[in-house]
């Protein structure tokens, strides 16, 4: 089951703490088919922003439809009885690199001309 099937078959629980069982989901089907990525050590995106996270960035995007984006933007913090705010638009500003090492298995010298 890929992302489209998750959106089409799932009735979302819009609030924190609620859950909806999803059967037979393949994480591999949710991600692009690629062996190439970059990683770096960074921080969590929520307060206290602890420097305890290894981020993995795939070299291919995940595409979603406008409707799927709309569904994700309806997710809420809090509970149905006490909604707080939309879950989205909570990104931190870009942070300084602080001598972080970015690791990759992408050979940039051998990238097809279409990607350059």
mmCIF file of N, CA and C in Angstrom:
data_model
loop_
_atom_site.group_PDB
_atom_site.id
_atom_site.type_symbol
_atom_site.label_atom_id
_atom_site.label_comp_id
_atom_site.label_asym_id
_atom_site.label_seq_id
_atom_site.Cartn_x
_atom_site.Cartn_y
_atom_site.Cartn_z
ATOM 1 N N UNK A 1 0.853 -1.175 0.000
ATOM 2 C CA UNK A 1 0.000 0.000 0.000
ATOM 3 C C UNK A 1 0.896 1.234 0.000
ATOM 4 N N UNK A 2 0.694 2.130 -0.948
ATOM 5 C CA UNK A 2 1.447 3.369 -1.029
ATOM 6 C C UNK A 2 0.680 4.524 -0.411
ATOM 7 N N UNK A 3 1.226 5.717 -0.543
ATOM 8 C CA UNK A 3 0.627 6.902 0.072
ATOM 9 C C UNK A 3 -0.773 7.179 -0.468
ATOM 10 N N UNK A 4 -0.983 7.014 -1.769
ATOM 11 C CA UNK A 4 -2.317 7.250 -2.342
ATOM 12 C C UNK A 4 -3.351 6.339 -1.702
ATOM 13 N N UNK A 5 -2.976 5.081 -1.492
ATOM 14 C CA UNK A 5 -3.906 4.134 -0.877
ATOM 15 C C UNK A 5 -4.178 4.499 0.583
ATOM 16 N N UNK A 6 -3.160 4.994 1.276
ATOM 17 C CA UNK A 6 -3.361 5.417 2.667
ATOM 18 C C UNK A 6 -4.395 6.530 2.705
ATOM 19 N N UNK A 7 -4.251 7.522 1.816
ATOM 20 C CA UNK A 7 -5.201 8.633 1.797
ATOM 21 C C UNK A 7 -6.588 8.193 1.358
ATOM 22 N N UNK A 8 -6.681 7.274 0.412
ATOM 23 C CA UNK A 8 -7.996 6.891 -0.099
ATOM 24 C C UNK A 8 -8.724 5.910 0.813
ATOM 25 N N UNK A 9 -8.004 5.108 1.589
ATOM 26 C CA UNK A 9 -8.643 4.073 2.415
ATOM 27 C C UNK A 9 -8.742 4.432 3.889
ATOM 28 N N UNK A 10 -8.086 5.478 4.301
ATOM 29 C CA UNK A 10 -7.993 5.779 5.723
ATOM 30 C C UNK A 10 -8.913 6.925 6.099
ATOM 31 N N UNK A 11 -9.639 6.748 7.179
ATOM 32 C CA UNK A 11 -10.354 7.851 7.797
ATOM 33 C C UNK A 11 -9.396 8.405 8.841
ATOM 34 N N UNK A 12 -8.933 9.620 8.627
ATOM 35 C CA UNK A 12 -7.905 10.174 9.505
ATOM 36 C C UNK A 12 -8.440 10.497 10.888
ATOM 37 N N UNK A 13 -7.585 10.307 11.879
ATOM 38 C CA UNK A 13 -7.811 10.823 13.222
ATOM 39 C C UNK A 13 -7.147 12.189 13.222
ATOM 40 N N UNK A 14 -7.929 13.231 13.295
ATOM 41 C CA UNK A 14 -7.399 14.570 13.074
ATOM 42 C C UNK A 14 -6.683 15.142 14.277
ATOM 43 N N UNK A 15 -6.799 14.524 15.455
ATOM 44 C CA UNK A 15 -6.242 15.118 16.662
ATOM 45 C C UNK A 15 -5.195 14.230 17.307
ATOM 46 N N UNK A 16 -4.311 14.851 18.052
ATOM 47 C CA UNK A 16 -3.253 14.163 18.793
ATOM 48 C C UNK A 16 -3.863 13.134 19.738
ATOM 49 N N UNK A 17 -3.237 11.982 19.831
ATOM 50 C CA UNK A 17 -3.691 10.949 20.755
ATOM 51 C C UNK A 17 -4.704 9.995 20.151
ATOM 52 N N UNK A 18 -5.354 10.384 19.064
ATOM 53 C CA UNK A 18 -6.305 9.500 18.392
ATOM 54 C C UNK A 18 -5.525 8.591 17.447
ATOM 55 N N UNK A 19 -6.106 7.468 17.100
ATOM 56 C CA UNK A 19 -5.399 6.557 16.198
ATOM 57 C C UNK A 19 -6.381 5.895 15.244
ATOM 58 N N UNK A 20 -5.845 5.481 14.118
ATOM 59 C CA UNK A 20 -6.601 4.749 13.115
ATOM 60 C C UNK A 20 -5.739 3.592 12.646
ATOM 61 N N UNK A 21 -6.195 2.347 12.779
ATOM 62 C CA UNK A 21 -5.379 1.230 12.305
ATOM 63 C C UNK A 21 -5.265 1.254 10.782
ATOM 64 N N UNK A 22 -4.069 0.998 10.290
ATOM 65 C CA UNK A 22 -3.813 0.890 8.853
ATOM 66 C C UNK A 22 -3.162 -0.467 8.638
ATOM 67 N N UNK A 23 -3.825 -1.318 7.869
ATOM 68 C CA UNK A 23 -3.318 -2.677 7.657
ATOM 69 C C UNK A 23 -2.531 -2.766 6.359
ATOM 70 N N UNK A 24 -1.547 -3.627 6.359
ATOM 71 C CA UNK A 24 -0.783 -3.979 5.159
ATOM 72 C C UNK A 24 -0.131 -2.772 4.499
ATOM 73 N N UNK A 25 0.505 -1.935 5.288
ATOM 74 C CA UNK A 25 1.199 -0.785 4.721
ATOM 75 C C UNK A 25 2.676 -1.134 4.544
ATOM 76 N N UNK A 26 3.218 -0.775 3.419
ATOM 77 C CA UNK A 26 4.625 -1.014 3.131
ATOM 78 C C UNK A 26 5.364 0.316 3.179
ATOM 79 N N UNK A 27 6.282 0.464 4.117
ATOM 80 C CA UNK A 27 7.063 1.697 4.181
ATOM 81 C C UNK A 27 7.872 1.879 2.905
ATOM 82 N N UNK A 28 8.326 0.785 2.320
ATOM 83 C CA UNK A 28 9.078 0.859 1.058
ATOM 84 C C UNK A 28 8.220 1.502 -0.032
ATOM 85 N N UNK A 29 6.922 1.205 -0.044
ATOM 86 C CA UNK A 29 6.034 1.767 -1.063
ATOM 87 C C UNK A 29 5.795 3.259 -0.848
ATOM 88 N N UNK A 30 6.017 3.756 0.357
ATOM 89 C CA UNK A 30 5.821 5.174 0.642
ATOM 90 C C UNK A 30 7.014 6.023 0.225
ATOM 91 N N UNK A 31 8.173 5.396 0.066
ATOM 92 C CA UNK A 31 9.401 6.130 -0.235
ATOM 93 C C UNK A 31 9.789 5.951 -1.692
ATOM 94 N N UNK A 32 10.482 6.941 -2.263
ATOM 95 C CA UNK A 32 10.928 6.783 -3.653
ATOM 96 C C UNK A 32 11.951 5.666 -3.780
ATOM 97 N N UNK A 33 12.012 5.065 -4.953
ATOM 98 C CA UNK A 33 12.952 3.984 -5.219
ATOM 99 C C UNK A 33 14.321 4.588 -5.515
ATOM 100 N N UNK A 34 15.178 4.650 -4.518
ATOM 101 C CA UNK A 34 16.512 5.216 -4.692
ATOM 102 C C UNK A 34 17.477 4.590 -3.701
ATOM 103 N N UNK A 35 18.705 4.495 -4.121
ATOM 104 C CA UNK A 35 19.766 4.027 -3.229
ATOM 105 C C UNK A 35 20.657 5.182 -2.799
ATOM 106 N N UNK A 36 20.340 6.405 -3.226
ATOM 107 C CA UNK A 36 21.218 7.551 -2.990
ATOM 108 C C UNK A 36 20.590 8.521 -1.994
ATOM 109 N N UNK A 37 21.418 8.997 -1.073
ATOM 110 C CA UNK A 37 20.917 9.861 -0.010
ATOM 111 C C UNK A 37 22.061 10.654 0.613
ATOM 112 N N UNK A 38 21.688 11.611 1.458
ATOM 113 C CA UNK A 38 22.640 12.357 2.279
ATOM 114 C C UNK A 38 22.183 12.233 3.727
ATOM 115 N N UNK A 39 23.115 12.303 4.650
ATOM 116 C CA UNK A 39 22.779 12.300 6.077
ATOM 117 C C UNK A 39 23.585 13.375 6.789
ATOM 118 N N UNK A 40 23.039 13.860 7.875
ATOM 119 C CA UNK A 40 23.778 14.767 8.749
ATOM 120 C C UNK A 40 23.186 14.669 10.147
ATOM 121 N N UNK A 41 23.994 14.997 11.134
ATOM 122 C CA UNK A 41 23.530 15.018 12.517
ATOM 123 C C UNK A 41 22.967 16.398 12.799
ATOM 124 N N UNK A 42 21.745 16.420 13.329
ATOM 125 C CA UNK A 42 21.080 17.691 13.589
ATOM 126 C C UNK A 42 20.249 17.614 14.847
ATOM 127 N N UNK A 43 19.239 18.473 14.899
ATOM 128 C CA UNK A 43 18.428 18.559 16.109
ATOM 129 C C UNK A 43 16.975 18.219 15.804
ATOM 130 N N UNK A 44 16.236 17.953 16.877
ATOM 131 C CA UNK A 44 14.801 17.730 16.738
ATOM 132 C C UNK A 44 14.147 19.043 16.312
ATOM 133 N N UNK A 45 12.945 18.956 15.765
ATOM 134 C CA UNK A 45 12.275 20.156 15.252
ATOM 135 C C UNK A 45 11.315 20.782 16.254
ATOM 136 N N UNK A 46 11.267 20.237 17.455
ATOM 137 C CA UNK A 46 10.359 20.776 18.468
ATOM 138 C C UNK A 46 11.169 21.146 19.703
ATOM 139 N N UNK A 47 10.667 22.050 20.534
ATOM 140 C CA UNK A 47 11.422 22.463 21.729
ATOM 141 C C UNK A 47 11.738 21.266 22.600
ATOM 142 N N UNK A 48 12.842 21.172 23.139
ATOM 143 C CA UNK A 48 14.125 21.726 23.278
ATOM 144 C C UNK A 48 15.099 21.600 22.141
ATOM 145 N N UNK A 49 14.697 21.190 20.952
ATOM 146 C CA UNK A 49 15.593 21.186 19.794
ATOM 147 C C UNK A 49 16.908 20.482 20.108
ATOM 148 N N UNK A 50 16.828 19.322 20.739
ATOM 149 C CA UNK A 50 18.012 18.557 21.140
ATOM 150 C C UNK A 50 18.803 18.110 19.921
ATOM 151 N N UNK A 51 20.112 18.148 20.029
ATOM 152 C CA UNK A 51 21.029 17.736 18.951
ATOM 153 C C UNK A 51 21.213 16.217 19.012
ATOM 154 N N UNK A 52 20.140 15.486 18.761
ATOM 155 C CA UNK A 52 20.169 14.026 18.916
ATOM 156 C C UNK A 52 19.611 13.288 17.707
ATOM 157 N N UNK A 53 19.488 13.955 16.582
ATOM 158 C CA UNK A 53 18.810 13.374 15.431
ATOM 159 C C UNK A 53 19.769 13.192 14.265
ATOM 160 N N UNK A 54 19.665 12.065 13.578
ATOM 161 C CA UNK A 54 20.372 11.882 12.311
ATOM 162 C C UNK A 54 19.317 12.010 11.212
ATOM 163 N N UNK A 55 19.464 13.027 10.386
ATOM 164 C CA UNK A 55 18.527 13.269 9.300
ATOM 165 C C UNK A 55 18.996 12.543 8.046
ATOM 166 N N UNK A 56 18.062 11.961 7.319
ATOM 167 C CA UNK A 56 18.350 11.264 6.066
ATOM 168 C C UNK A 56 17.537 11.954 4.975
ATOM 169 N N UNK A 57 18.234 12.446 3.953
ATOM 170 C CA UNK A 57 17.581 13.141 2.848
ATOM 171 C C UNK A 57 17.771 12.314 1.587
ATOM 172 N N UNK A 58 16.677 11.801 1.054
ATOM 173 C CA UNK A 58 16.740 11.016 -0.178
ATOM 174 C C UNK A 58 16.942 11.950 -1.363
ATOM 175 N N UNK A 59 17.542 11.453 -2.431
ATOM 176 C CA UNK A 59 17.803 12.311 -3.585
ATOM 177 C C UNK A 59 16.625 12.393 -4.550
ATOM 178 N N UNK A 60 15.493 11.800 -4.196
ATOM 179 C CA UNK A 60 14.287 11.892 -5.016
ATOM 180 C C UNK A 60 13.138 12.375 -4.138
ATOM 181 N N UNK A 61 12.294 13.269 -4.658
ATOM 182 C CA UNK A 61 11.179 13.780 -3.854
ATOM 183 C C UNK A 61 10.034 12.776 -3.760
ATOM 184 N N UNK A 62 9.173 13.004 -2.794
ATOM 185 C CA UNK A 62 7.916 12.269 -2.684
ATOM 186 C C UNK A 62 6.832 13.240 -3.144
ATOM 187 N N UNK A 63 6.075 12.866 -4.154
ATOM 188 C CA UNK A 63 5.037 13.736 -4.694
ATOM 189 C C UNK A 63 3.697 13.400 -4.056
ATOM 190 N N UNK A 64 2.930 14.448 -3.745
ATOM 191 C CA UNK A 64 1.569 14.263 -3.260
ATOM 192 C C UNK A 64 0.662 15.211 -4.040
ATOM 193 N N UNK A 65 -0.618 14.912 -4.045
ATOM 194 C CA UNK A 65 -1.582 15.754 -4.749
ATOM 195 C C UNK A 65 -1.999 16.920 -3.853
ATOM 196 N N UNK A 66 -2.675 17.898 -4.441
ATOM 197 C CA UNK A 66 -3.199 19.023 -3.659
ATOM 198 C C UNK A 66 -4.168 18.518 -2.589
ATOM 199 N N UNK A 67 -4.975 17.527 -2.954
ATOM 200 C CA UNK A 67 -5.944 16.979 -1.995
ATOM 201 C C UNK A 67 -5.227 16.321 -0.811
ATOM 202 N N UNK A 68 -4.159 15.573 -1.083
ATOM 203 C CA UNK A 68 -3.401 14.933 -0.007
ATOM 204 C C UNK A 68 -2.757 15.982 0.898
ATOM 205 N N UNK A 69 -2.235 17.057 0.306
ATOM 206 C CA UNK A 69 -1.664 18.147 1.105
ATOM 207 C C UNK A 69 -2.747 18.787 1.972
ATOM 208 N N UNK A 70 -3.924 18.977 1.413
ATOM 209 C CA UNK A 70 -5.052 19.520 2.163
ATOM 210 C C UNK A 70 -5.393 18.613 3.348
ATOM 211 N N UNK A 71 -5.413 17.294 3.113
ATOM 212 C CA UNK A 71 -5.700 16.342 4.188
ATOM 213 C C UNK A 71 -4.661 16.462 5.306
ATOM 214 N N UNK A 72 -3.386 16.547 4.941
ATOM 215 C CA UNK A 72 -2.331 16.669 5.954
ATOM 216 C C UNK A 72 -2.456 17.979 6.728
ATOM 217 N N UNK A 73 -2.839 19.051 6.046
ATOM 218 C CA UNK A 73 -2.963 20.356 6.712
ATOM 219 C C UNK A 73 -4.147 20.408 7.667
ATOM 220 N N UNK A 74 -5.074 19.459 7.580
ATOM 221 C CA UNK A 74 -6.204 19.408 8.507
ATOM 222 C C UNK A 74 -5.831 18.769 9.849
ATOM 223 N N UNK A 75 -4.668 18.124 9.930
ATOM 224 C CA UNK A 75 -4.247 17.506 11.191
ATOM 225 C C UNK A 75 -4.073 18.582 12.253
ATOM 226 N N UNK A 76 -4.503 18.282 13.485
ATOM 227 C CA UNK A 76 -4.501 19.277 14.554
ATOM 228 C C UNK A 76 -3.697 18.810 15.761
ATOM 229 N N UNK A 77 -3.145 19.784 16.491
ATOM 230 C CA UNK A 77 -2.548 19.519 17.792
ATOM 231 C C UNK A 77 -3.679 19.510 18.816
ATOM 232 N N UNK A 78 -3.423 18.942 19.970
ATOM 233 C CA UNK A 78 -4.435 18.919 21.009
ATOM 234 C C UNK A 78 -5.409 17.772 20.816
ATOM 235 N N UNK A 79 -6.606 17.908 21.382
ATOM 236 C CA UNK A 79 -7.621 16.858 21.299
ATOM 237 C C UNK A 79 -8.881 17.428 20.658
ATOM 238 N N UNK A 80 -9.823 16.552 20.360
ATOM 239 C CA UNK A 80 -11.074 17.014 19.763
ATOM 240 C C UNK A 80 -11.815 17.947 20.715
ATOM 241 N N UNK A 81 -11.698 17.669 22.025
ATOM 242 C CA UNK A 81 -12.360 18.507 23.026
ATOM 243 C C UNK A 81 -11.630 19.835 23.225
ATOM 244 N N UNK A 82 -10.307 19.836 23.027
ATOM 245 C CA UNK A 82 -9.510 21.050 23.242
ATOM 246 C C UNK A 82 -8.501 21.221 22.104
ATOM 247 N N UNK A 83 -8.981 21.535 20.893
ATOM 248 C CA UNK A 83 -8.046 21.708 19.781
ATOM 249 C C UNK A 83 -7.152 22.914 20.022
ATOM 250 N N UNK A 84 -5.888 22.801 19.622
ATOM 251 C CA UNK A 84 -4.943 23.889 19.862
ATOM 252 C C UNK A 84 -4.629 24.661 18.587
ATOM 253 N N UNK A 85 -4.098 23.984 17.592
ATOM 254 C CA UNK A 85 -3.689 24.663 16.364
ATOM 255 C C UNK A 85 -3.418 23.619 15.298
ATOM 256 N N UNK A 86 -3.369 24.050 14.049
ATOM 257 C CA UNK A 86 -2.991 23.096 13.003
ATOM 258 C C UNK A 86 -1.592 22.547 13.253
ATOM 259 N N UNK A 87 -1.377 21.309 12.863
ATOM 260 C CA UNK A 87 -0.085 20.656 13.049
ATOM 261 C C UNK A 87 0.961 21.230 12.108
ATOM 262 N N UNK A 88 0.556 21.706 10.945
ATOM 263 C CA UNK A 88 1.491 22.196 9.934
ATOM 264 C C UNK A 88 2.048 23.569 10.241
ATOM 265 N N UNK A 89 2.919 24.013 9.351
ATOM 266 C CA UNK A 89 3.567 25.321 9.441
ATOM 267 C C UNK A 89 4.292 25.512 10.764
ATOM 268 N N UNK A 90 4.932 24.453 11.239
ATOM 269 C CA UNK A 90 5.670 24.539 12.494
ATOM 270 C C UNK A 90 7.169 24.337 12.264
ATOM 271 N N UNK A 91 7.634 24.663 11.057
ATOM 272 C CA UNK A 91 9.045 24.457 10.729
ATOM 273 C C UNK A 91 9.906 25.538 11.374
ATOM 274 N N UNK A 92 11.066 25.123 11.839
ATOM 275 C CA UNK A 92 12.029 26.078 12.382
ATOM 276 C C UNK A 92 12.739 26.783 11.234
ATOM 277 N N UNK A 93 13.257 27.976 11.494
ATOM 278 C CA UNK A 93 14.087 28.623 10.473
ATOM 279 C C UNK A 93 15.346 27.789 10.227
ATOM 280 N N UNK A 94 15.987 27.994 9.083
ATOM 281 C CA UNK A 94 17.241 27.305 8.787
ATOM 282 C C UNK A 94 18.249 27.652 9.873
ATOM 283 N N UNK A 95 18.949 26.631 10.359
ATOM 284 C CA UNK A 95 19.907 26.794 11.448
ATOM 285 C C UNK A 95 21.334 26.814 10.902
ATOM 286 N N UNK A 96 22.262 27.444 11.638
ATOM 287 C CA UNK A 96 23.663 27.440 11.211
ATOM 288 C C UNK A 96 24.200 26.012 11.125
ATOM 289 N N UNK A 97 25.146 25.797 10.222
ATOM 290 C CA UNK A 97 25.719 24.472 9.996
ATOM 291 C C UNK A 97 26.547 23.988 11.184
ATOM 292 N N UNK A 98 27.217 24.889 11.904
ATOM 293 C CA UNK A 98 28.018 24.526 13.089
ATOM 294 C C UNK A 98 28.976 23.373 12.820
ATOM 295 N N UNK A 99 29.721 23.432 11.743
ATOM 296 C CA UNK A 99 30.746 22.431 11.424
ATOM 297 C C UNK A 99 30.185 21.019 11.253
ATOM 298 N N UNK A 100 28.896 20.889 10.967
ATOM 299 C CA UNK A 100 28.322 19.561 10.750
ATOM 300 C C UNK A 100 28.923 18.931 9.498
ATOM 301 N N UNK A 101 29.111 17.647 9.563
ATOM 302 C CA UNK A 101 29.562 16.892 8.403
ATOM 303 C C UNK A 101 28.339 16.351 7.680
ATOM 304 N N UNK A 102 28.275 16.597 6.391
ATOM 305 C CA UNK A 102 27.205 16.039 5.571
ATOM 306 C C UNK A 102 27.805 14.875 4.796
ATOM 307 N N UNK A 103 27.216 13.695 4.988
ATOM 308 C CA UNK A 103 27.720 12.484 4.338
ATOM 309 C C UNK A 103 26.770 12.090 3.207
ATOM 310 N N UNK A 104 27.329 11.541 2.139
ATOM 311 C CA UNK A 104 26.501 11.105 1.021
ATOM 312 C C UNK A 104 27.149 9.942 0.294
ATOM 313 N N UNK A 105 26.325 9.176 -0.382
ATOM 314 C CA UNK A 105 26.832 8.143 -1.273
ATOM 315 C C UNK A 105 26.571 8.532 -2.731
ATOM 316 N N UNK A 106 26.210 9.796 -2.961
ATOM 317 C CA UNK A 106 25.954 10.295 -4.311
ATOM 318 C C UNK A 106 27.283 10.714 -4.936
ATOM 319 N N UNK A 107 27.562 10.208 -6.122
ATOM 320 C CA UNK A 107 28.770 10.580 -6.851
ATOM 321 C C UNK A 107 28.425 11.790 -7.719
ATOM 322 N N UNK A 108 28.705 12.990 -7.222
ATOM 323 C CA UNK A 108 28.324 14.204 -7.937
ATOM 324 C C UNK A 108 29.110 14.399 -9.231
ATOM 325 N N UNK A 109 30.234 13.731 -9.380
ATOM 326 C CA UNK A 109 31.009 13.825 -10.622
ATOM 327 C C UNK A 109 30.352 13.015 -11.736
ATOM 328 N N UNK A 110 29.465 12.102 -11.376
ATOM 329 C CA UNK A 110 28.855 11.200 -12.348
ATOM 330 C C UNK A 110 27.331 11.365 -12.383
ATOM 331 N N UNK A 111 26.841 12.607 -12.221
ATOM 332 C CA UNK A 111 25.402 12.875 -12.210
ATOM 333 C C UNK A 111 24.944 13.135 -13.644
ATOM 334 N N UNK A 112 23.832 12.543 -14.091
ATOM 335 C CA UNK A 112 23.342 12.799 -15.452
ATOM 336 C C UNK A 112 23.094 14.287 -15.690
ATOM 337 N N UNK A 113 23.274 14.734 -16.919
ATOM 338 C CA UNK A 113 23.136 16.145 -17.274
ATOM 339 C C UNK A 113 21.754 16.695 -16.943
ATOM 340 N N UNK A 114 20.721 15.879 -16.990
ATOM 341 C CA UNK A 114 19.360 16.327 -16.704
ATOM 342 C C UNK A 114 19.243 16.829 -15.274
ATOM 343 N N UNK A 115 19.978 16.253 -14.346
ATOM 344 C CA UNK A 115 19.880 16.593 -12.930
ATOM 345 C C UNK A 115 20.735 17.806 -12.585
ATOM 346 N N UNK A 116 21.807 18.058 -13.315
ATOM 347 C CA UNK A 116 22.748 19.142 -12.983
ATOM 348 C C UNK A 116 22.121 20.498 -13.019
#
